[in-house]
Short mmCIF file of C-alpha atoms and ligand atoms in Angstrom, two decimals:
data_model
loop_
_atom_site.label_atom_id
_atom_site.label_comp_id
_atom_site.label_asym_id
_atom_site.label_seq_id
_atom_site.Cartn_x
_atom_site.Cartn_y
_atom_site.Cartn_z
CA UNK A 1 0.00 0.00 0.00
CA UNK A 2 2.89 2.47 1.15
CA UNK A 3 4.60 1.75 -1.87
CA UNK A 4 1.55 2.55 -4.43
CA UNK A 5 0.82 5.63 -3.15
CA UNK A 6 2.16 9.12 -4.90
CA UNK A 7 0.63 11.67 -2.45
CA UNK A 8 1.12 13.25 0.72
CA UNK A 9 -0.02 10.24 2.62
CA UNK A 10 3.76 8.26 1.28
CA UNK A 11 5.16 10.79 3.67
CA UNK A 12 2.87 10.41 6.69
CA UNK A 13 3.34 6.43 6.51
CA UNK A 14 6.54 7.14 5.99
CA UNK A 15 7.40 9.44 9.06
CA UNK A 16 5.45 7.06 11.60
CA UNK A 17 6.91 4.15 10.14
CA UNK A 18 10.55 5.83 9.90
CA UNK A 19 11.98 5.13 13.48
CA UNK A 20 11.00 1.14 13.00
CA UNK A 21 12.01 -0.03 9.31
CA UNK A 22 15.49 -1.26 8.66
CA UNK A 23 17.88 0.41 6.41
CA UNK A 24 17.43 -1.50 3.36
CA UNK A 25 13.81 -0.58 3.19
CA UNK A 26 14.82 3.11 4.06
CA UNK A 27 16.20 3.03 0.63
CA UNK A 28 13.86 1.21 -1.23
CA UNK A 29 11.66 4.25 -0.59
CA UNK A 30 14.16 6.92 -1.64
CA UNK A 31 14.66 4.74 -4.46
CA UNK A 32 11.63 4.96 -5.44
CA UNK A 33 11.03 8.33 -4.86
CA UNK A 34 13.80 8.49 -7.47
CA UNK A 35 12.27 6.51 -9.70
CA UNK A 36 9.52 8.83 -9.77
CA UNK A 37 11.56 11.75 -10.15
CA UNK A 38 13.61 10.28 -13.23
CA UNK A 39 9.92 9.38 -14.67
CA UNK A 40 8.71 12.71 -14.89
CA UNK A 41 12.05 13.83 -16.20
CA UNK A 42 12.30 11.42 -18.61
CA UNK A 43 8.68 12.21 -19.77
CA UNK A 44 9.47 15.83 -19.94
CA UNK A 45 12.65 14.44 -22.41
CA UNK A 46 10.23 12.57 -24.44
CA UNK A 47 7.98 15.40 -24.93
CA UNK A 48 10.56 18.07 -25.69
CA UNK A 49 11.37 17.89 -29.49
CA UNK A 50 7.22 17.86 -30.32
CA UNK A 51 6.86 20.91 -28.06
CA UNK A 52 9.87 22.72 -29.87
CA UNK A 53 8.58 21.82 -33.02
CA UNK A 54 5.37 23.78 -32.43
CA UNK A 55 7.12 26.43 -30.97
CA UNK A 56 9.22 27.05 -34.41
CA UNK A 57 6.61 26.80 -36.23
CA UNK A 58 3.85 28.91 -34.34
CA UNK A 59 6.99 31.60 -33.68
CA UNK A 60 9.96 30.96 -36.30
CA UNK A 61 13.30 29.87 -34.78
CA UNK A 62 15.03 32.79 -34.05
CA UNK A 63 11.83 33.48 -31.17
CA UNK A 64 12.48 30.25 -30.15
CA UNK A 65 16.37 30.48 -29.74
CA UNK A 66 16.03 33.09 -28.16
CA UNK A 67 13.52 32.07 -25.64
CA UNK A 68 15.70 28.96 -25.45
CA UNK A 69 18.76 30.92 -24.73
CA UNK A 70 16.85 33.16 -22.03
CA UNK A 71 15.38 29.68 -19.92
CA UNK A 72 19.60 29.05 -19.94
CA UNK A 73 20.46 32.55 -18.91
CA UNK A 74 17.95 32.18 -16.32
CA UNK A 75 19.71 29.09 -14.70
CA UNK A 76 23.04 31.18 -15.12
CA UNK A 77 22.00 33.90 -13.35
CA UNK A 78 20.03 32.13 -10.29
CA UNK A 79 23.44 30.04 -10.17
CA UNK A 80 25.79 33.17 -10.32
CA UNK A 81 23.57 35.03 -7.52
CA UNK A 82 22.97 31.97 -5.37
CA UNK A 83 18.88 32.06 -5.56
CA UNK A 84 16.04 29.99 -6.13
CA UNK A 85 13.30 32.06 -7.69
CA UNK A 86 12.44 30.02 -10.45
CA UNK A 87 9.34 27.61 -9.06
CA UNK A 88 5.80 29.10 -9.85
CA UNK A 89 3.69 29.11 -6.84
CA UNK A 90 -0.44 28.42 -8.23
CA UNK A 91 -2.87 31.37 -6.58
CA UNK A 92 -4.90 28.08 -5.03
CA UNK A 93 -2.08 26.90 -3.12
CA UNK A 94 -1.91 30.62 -1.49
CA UNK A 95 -5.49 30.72 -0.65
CA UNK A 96 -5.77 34.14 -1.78
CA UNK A 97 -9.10 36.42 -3.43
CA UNK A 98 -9.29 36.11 -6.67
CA UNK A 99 -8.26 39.14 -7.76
CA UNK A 100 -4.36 38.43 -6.11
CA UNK A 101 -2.14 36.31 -8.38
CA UNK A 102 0.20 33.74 -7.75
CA UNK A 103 4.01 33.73 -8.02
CA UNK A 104 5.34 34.02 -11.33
CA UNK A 105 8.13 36.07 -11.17
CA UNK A 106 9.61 38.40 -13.83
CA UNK A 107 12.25 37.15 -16.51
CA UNK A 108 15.60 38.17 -16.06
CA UNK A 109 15.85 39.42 -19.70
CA UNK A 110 12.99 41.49 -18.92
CA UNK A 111 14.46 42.77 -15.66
CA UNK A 112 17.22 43.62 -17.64
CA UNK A 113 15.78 45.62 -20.11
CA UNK A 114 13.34 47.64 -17.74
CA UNK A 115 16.24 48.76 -16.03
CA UNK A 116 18.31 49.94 -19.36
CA UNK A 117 15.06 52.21 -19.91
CA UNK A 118 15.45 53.56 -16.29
CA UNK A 119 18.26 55.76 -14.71
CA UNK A 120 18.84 55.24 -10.95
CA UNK A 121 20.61 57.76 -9.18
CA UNK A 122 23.37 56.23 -6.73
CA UNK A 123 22.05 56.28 -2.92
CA UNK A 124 19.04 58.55 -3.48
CA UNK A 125 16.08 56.21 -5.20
CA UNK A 126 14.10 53.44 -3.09
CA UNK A 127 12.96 50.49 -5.25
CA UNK A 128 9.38 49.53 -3.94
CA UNK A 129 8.86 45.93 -5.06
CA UNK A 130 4.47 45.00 -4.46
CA UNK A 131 4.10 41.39 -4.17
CA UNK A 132 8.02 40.11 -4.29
CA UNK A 133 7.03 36.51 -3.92
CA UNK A 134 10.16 34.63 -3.65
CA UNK A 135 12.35 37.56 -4.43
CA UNK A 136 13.83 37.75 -7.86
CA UNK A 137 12.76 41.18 -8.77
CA UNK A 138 13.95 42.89 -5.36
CA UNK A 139 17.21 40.80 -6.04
CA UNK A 140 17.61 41.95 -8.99
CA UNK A 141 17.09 46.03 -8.08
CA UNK A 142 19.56 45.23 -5.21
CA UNK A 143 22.05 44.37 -7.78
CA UNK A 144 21.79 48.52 -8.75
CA UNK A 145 23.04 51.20 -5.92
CA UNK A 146 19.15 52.07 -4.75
CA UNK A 147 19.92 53.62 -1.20
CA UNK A 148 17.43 50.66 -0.02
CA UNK A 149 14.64 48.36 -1.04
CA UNK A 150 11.64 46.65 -0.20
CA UNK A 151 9.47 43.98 -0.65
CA UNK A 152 5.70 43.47 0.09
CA UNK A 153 4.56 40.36 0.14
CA UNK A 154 1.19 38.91 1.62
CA UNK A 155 2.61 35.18 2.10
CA UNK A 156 4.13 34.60 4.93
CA UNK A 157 5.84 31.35 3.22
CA UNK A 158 7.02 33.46 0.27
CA UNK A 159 8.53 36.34 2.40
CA UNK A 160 10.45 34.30 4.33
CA UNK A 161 12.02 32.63 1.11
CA UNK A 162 12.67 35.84 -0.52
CA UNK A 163 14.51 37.11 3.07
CA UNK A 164 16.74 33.42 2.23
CA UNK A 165 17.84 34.20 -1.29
CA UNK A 166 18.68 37.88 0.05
CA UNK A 167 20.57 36.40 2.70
CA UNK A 168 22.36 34.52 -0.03
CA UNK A 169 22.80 36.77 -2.39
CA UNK A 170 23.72 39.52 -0.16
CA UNK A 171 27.15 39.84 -1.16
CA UNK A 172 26.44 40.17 -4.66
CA UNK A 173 24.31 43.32 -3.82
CA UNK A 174 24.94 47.26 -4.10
CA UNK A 175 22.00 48.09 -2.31
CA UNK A 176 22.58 48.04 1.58
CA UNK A 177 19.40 47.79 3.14
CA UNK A 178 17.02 45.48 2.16
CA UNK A 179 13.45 44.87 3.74
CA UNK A 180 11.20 42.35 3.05
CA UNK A 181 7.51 43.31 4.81
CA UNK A 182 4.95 40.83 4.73
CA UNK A 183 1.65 42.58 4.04
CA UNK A 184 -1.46 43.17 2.44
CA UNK A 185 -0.18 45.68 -0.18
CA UNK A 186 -3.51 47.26 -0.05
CA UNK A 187 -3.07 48.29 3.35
CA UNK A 188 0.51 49.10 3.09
CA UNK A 189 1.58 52.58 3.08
CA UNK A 190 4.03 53.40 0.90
CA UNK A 191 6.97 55.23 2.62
CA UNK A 192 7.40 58.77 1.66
CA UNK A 193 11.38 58.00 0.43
CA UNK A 194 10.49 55.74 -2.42
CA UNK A 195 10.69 56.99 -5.81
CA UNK A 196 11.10 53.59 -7.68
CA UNK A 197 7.98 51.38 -7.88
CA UNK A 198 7.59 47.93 -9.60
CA UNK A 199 4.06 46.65 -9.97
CA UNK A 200 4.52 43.09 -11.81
CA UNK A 201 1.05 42.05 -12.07
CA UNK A 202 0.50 41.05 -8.84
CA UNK A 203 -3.21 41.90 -8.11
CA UNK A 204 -6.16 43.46 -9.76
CA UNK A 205 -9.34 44.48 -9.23
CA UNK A 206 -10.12 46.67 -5.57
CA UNK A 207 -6.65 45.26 -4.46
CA UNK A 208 -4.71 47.39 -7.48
CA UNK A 209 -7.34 50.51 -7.29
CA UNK A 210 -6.89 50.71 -3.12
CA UNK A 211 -3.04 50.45 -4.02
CA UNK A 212 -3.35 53.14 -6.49
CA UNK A 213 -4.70 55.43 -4.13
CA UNK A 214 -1.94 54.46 -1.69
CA UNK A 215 0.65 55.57 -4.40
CA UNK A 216 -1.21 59.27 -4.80
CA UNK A 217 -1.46 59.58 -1.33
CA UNK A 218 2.26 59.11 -0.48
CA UNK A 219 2.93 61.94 -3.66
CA UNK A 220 0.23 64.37 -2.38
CA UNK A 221 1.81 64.39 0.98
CA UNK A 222 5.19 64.24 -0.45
CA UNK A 223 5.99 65.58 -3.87
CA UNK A 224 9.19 63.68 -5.17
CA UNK A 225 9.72 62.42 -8.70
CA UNK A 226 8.69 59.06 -8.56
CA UNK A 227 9.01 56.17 -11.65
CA UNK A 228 6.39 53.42 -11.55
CA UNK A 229 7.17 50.41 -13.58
CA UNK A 230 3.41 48.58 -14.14
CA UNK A 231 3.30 45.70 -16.14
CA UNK A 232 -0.24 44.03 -16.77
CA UNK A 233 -1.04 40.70 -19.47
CA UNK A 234 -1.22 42.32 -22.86
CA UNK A 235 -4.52 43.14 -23.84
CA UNK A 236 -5.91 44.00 -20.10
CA UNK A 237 -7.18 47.43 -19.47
CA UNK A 238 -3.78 49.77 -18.18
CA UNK A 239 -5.75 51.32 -15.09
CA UNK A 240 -2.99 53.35 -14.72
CA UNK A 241 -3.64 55.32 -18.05
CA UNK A 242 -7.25 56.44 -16.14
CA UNK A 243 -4.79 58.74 -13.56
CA UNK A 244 -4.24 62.45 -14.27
CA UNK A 245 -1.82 62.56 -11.65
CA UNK A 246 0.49 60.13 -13.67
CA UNK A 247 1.96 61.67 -16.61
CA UNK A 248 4.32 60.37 -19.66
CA UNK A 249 4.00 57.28 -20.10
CA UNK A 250 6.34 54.30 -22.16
CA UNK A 251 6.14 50.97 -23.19
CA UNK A 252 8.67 48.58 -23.34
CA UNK A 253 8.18 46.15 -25.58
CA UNK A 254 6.93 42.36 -24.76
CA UNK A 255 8.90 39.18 -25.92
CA UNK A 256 6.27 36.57 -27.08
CA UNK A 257 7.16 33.77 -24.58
CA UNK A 258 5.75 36.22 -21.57
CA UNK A 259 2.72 37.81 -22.83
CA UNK A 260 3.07 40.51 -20.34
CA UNK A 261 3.20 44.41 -21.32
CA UNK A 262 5.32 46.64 -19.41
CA UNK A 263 4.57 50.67 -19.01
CA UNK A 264 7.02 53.16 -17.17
CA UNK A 265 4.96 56.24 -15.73
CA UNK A 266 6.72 59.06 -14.20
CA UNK A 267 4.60 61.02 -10.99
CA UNK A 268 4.94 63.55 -8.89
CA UNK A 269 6.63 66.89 -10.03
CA UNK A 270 8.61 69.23 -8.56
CA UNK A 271 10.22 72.56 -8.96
CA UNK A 272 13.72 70.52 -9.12
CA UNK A 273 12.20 67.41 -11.64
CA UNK A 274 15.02 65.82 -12.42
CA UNK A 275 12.99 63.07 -14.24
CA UNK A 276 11.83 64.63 -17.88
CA UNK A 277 8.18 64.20 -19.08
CA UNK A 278 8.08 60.94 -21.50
CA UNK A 279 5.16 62.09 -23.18
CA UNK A 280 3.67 65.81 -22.91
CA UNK A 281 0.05 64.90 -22.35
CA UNK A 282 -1.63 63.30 -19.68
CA UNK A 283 -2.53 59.67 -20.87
CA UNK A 284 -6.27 59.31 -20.71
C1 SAM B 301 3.29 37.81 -10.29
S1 SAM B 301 4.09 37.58 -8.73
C2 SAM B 301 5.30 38.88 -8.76
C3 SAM B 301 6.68 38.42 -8.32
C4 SAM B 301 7.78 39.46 -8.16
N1 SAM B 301 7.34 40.81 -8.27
C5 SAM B 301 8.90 39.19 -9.16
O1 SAM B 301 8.79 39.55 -10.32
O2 SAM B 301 9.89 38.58 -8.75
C6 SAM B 301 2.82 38.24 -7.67
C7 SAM B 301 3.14 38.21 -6.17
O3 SAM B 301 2.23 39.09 -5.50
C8 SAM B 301 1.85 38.52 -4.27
N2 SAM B 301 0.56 39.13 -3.89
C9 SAM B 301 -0.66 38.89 -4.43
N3 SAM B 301 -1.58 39.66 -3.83
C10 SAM B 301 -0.93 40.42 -2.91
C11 SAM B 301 -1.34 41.42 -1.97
N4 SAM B 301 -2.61 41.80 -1.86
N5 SAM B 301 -0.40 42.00 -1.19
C12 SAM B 301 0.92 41.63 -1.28
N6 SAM B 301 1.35 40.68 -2.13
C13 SAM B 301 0.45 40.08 -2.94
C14 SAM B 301 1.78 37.04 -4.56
O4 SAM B 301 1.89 36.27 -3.38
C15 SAM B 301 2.96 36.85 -5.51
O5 SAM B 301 4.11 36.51 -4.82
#
C-alpha cells in the first residue's frame, strides 16, 4: 500500500513508520522516490522535441532560440547570484481572493531591459517591489546602488524565502538595506522615500485601485519624482492610463514567450524634476 501511493499520505506512513524499518527498506523508498523523479524527467525528455517543433513553427526559430537561450540565462543567473526564484507558486495553493495572483516572477531578460530604460541615481532612489514573492525582482534592483529596497509580500511562506535568497545573495548586492515586509499591499503605506515602484502584475481588481490610491497619497503628501514600472497581461485594461496625476507614459516592448506588457509612468513633479516628461500629455 505504502509503496503505491504518490501523495502526501507516502510521507505520513513514511514518518510514523521511519523510526521502526530497517535500512534497506529506508532506501527502497528513496529509491523509489527516485524513480519517480527520473519518470517525470524522462517524460518531460520525451515530450521536448514535439513541443519545440510547435514552438518554431507557431513563432519561427530565431523566437524560439532566443527564448531557449533566455530559460539558460535564467539558470546562469540564479546560479551566479545563489537564488532559487524560479518555481511558480499556483494562486490556489496561497489561498488568496481572486483578484491576487500567484508567483510568477519576472524574466531576467525582462528585468534587464526595464532597467536599461530607467536611470537610478546612486544612494538617493528606493525600489518599492508589491508582491516580491520569492524575491527575484527585489534581487535583482539590489544588484543597482538604490539607497534601499523593499518587498511586500502577503505570504508569509514566500517572504520568508525571498529574506533566504537575500541572505544569499547579499554579497552580490549594491543596495545596503534590504526589507522584506509581509503585508497586504492594499493596506501598506508606501513610505514617503520611495521613488522607484515595480508593480509586476501582482493583483487586480479593488486590491490594485486601493493600491493606487496608496501611491497618490504618499505623492500628495510628499511631492518627489517618482518612476512606476506597471506591467499588466497584454490586452488588459492599463488602469494606470485612467490617472491624471500620472503623466508620460512608455512601453517597453513584450517578448512573445511572456505575454506581459510593461509601461514606465513618471509622478509627482517638482520645482527641481530631475525626471523629464516621457510624453507631454496626460494619458487618458
Ligand atoms: C506575479 S508575482 C510577482 C513576483 C515578483 N514581483 C517578481 O517579479 O519577482 C505576484 C506576487 O504578488 C503577491 N501578492 C498577491 N496579492 C498580494 C497582496 N494583496 N499583497 C501583497 N502581495 C500580494 C503574490 O503572493 C505573488 O508573490
Amino acid at each position: 500500500m505504502v509503496w503505491r501511493t504518490k501523495t502526501g499520505s507516502f510521507d505520513a506512513v513514511r514518518r510514523m513508520a521511519i523510526g521502526s524499518i530497517p535500512l534497506c527498506q529506508e532506501r527502497c523508498f528513496a529509491a523509489s522516490k527516485e524513480k519517480n523523479r527520473l519518470m517525470n524527467t524522462a517524460q518531460k525528455i520525451i515530450a521536448a522535441p514535439r513541443k519545440s517543433i510547435c514552438r518554431i513553427s507557431d513563432h519561427g526559430l530565431w523566437d524560439t532560440t532566443k527564448w531557449a537561450w533566455s530559460h539558460v540565462a535564467a539558470r546562469y543567473r540564479e546560479w551566479s547570484l545563489n537564488i532559487e526564484t524560479e518555481s511558480w507558486v499556483d494562486v490556489d495553493k496561497l489561498g488568496y481572493d481572486p483578484e491576487c495572483h500567484g508567483y510568477k516572477p519576472i524574466t531576467f531578460a525582462r528585468f534587464d531591459s526595464v532597467m536599461k530604460e530607467i536611470e537610478v541615481k546612486p544612494g538617493e532612489d528606493v525600489f518599492l517591489d508589491y508582491g516580491c514573492g520569492k524575491g527575484r525582482a527585489l534581487v535583482l534592483a539590489s544588484v543597482h546602488p538604490f539607497r534601499r529596497a523593499i518587498g511586500v509580500e502577503l505570504s508569509t511562506e514566500l517572504c520568508d524565502v525571498a529574506r533566504e535568497n537575500i541572505g544569499r545573495a547579499v554579497r552580490r548586492l549594491r543596495c545596503p538595506a534590504i526589507e522584506v515586509v509581509n503585508a497586504d499591499a492594499s493596506r501598506y503605506e508606501v513610505p514617503a522615500d520611495v521613488t522607484m515602484i515595480f508593480l509586476w502584475n501582482s493583483f487586480v481588481g479593488q486590491t490594485l485601485a486601493m493600491v493606487v490610491e496608496q501611491i497618490r497619497k504618499s505623492i500628495e503628501k510628499n511631492n518627489r519624482p517618482l518612476t512606476l514600472i506597471y506591467a499588466l497581461p497584454q490586452g488588459e485594461k492599463d488602469v494606470m492610463a485612467e490617472c491624471d496625476w500620472l503623466y508620460g507614459r512608455r512601453q517597453i516592448p513584450a517578448s512573445f514567450w511572456t505575454g506581459i506588457d510593461v509601461f514606465v509612468y513618471q509622478a509627482g513633479k517638482t520645482e527641481r524634476t530631475v525626471y523629464q516628461p516621457l510624453q507631454s500629455e496626460p494619458v487618458r
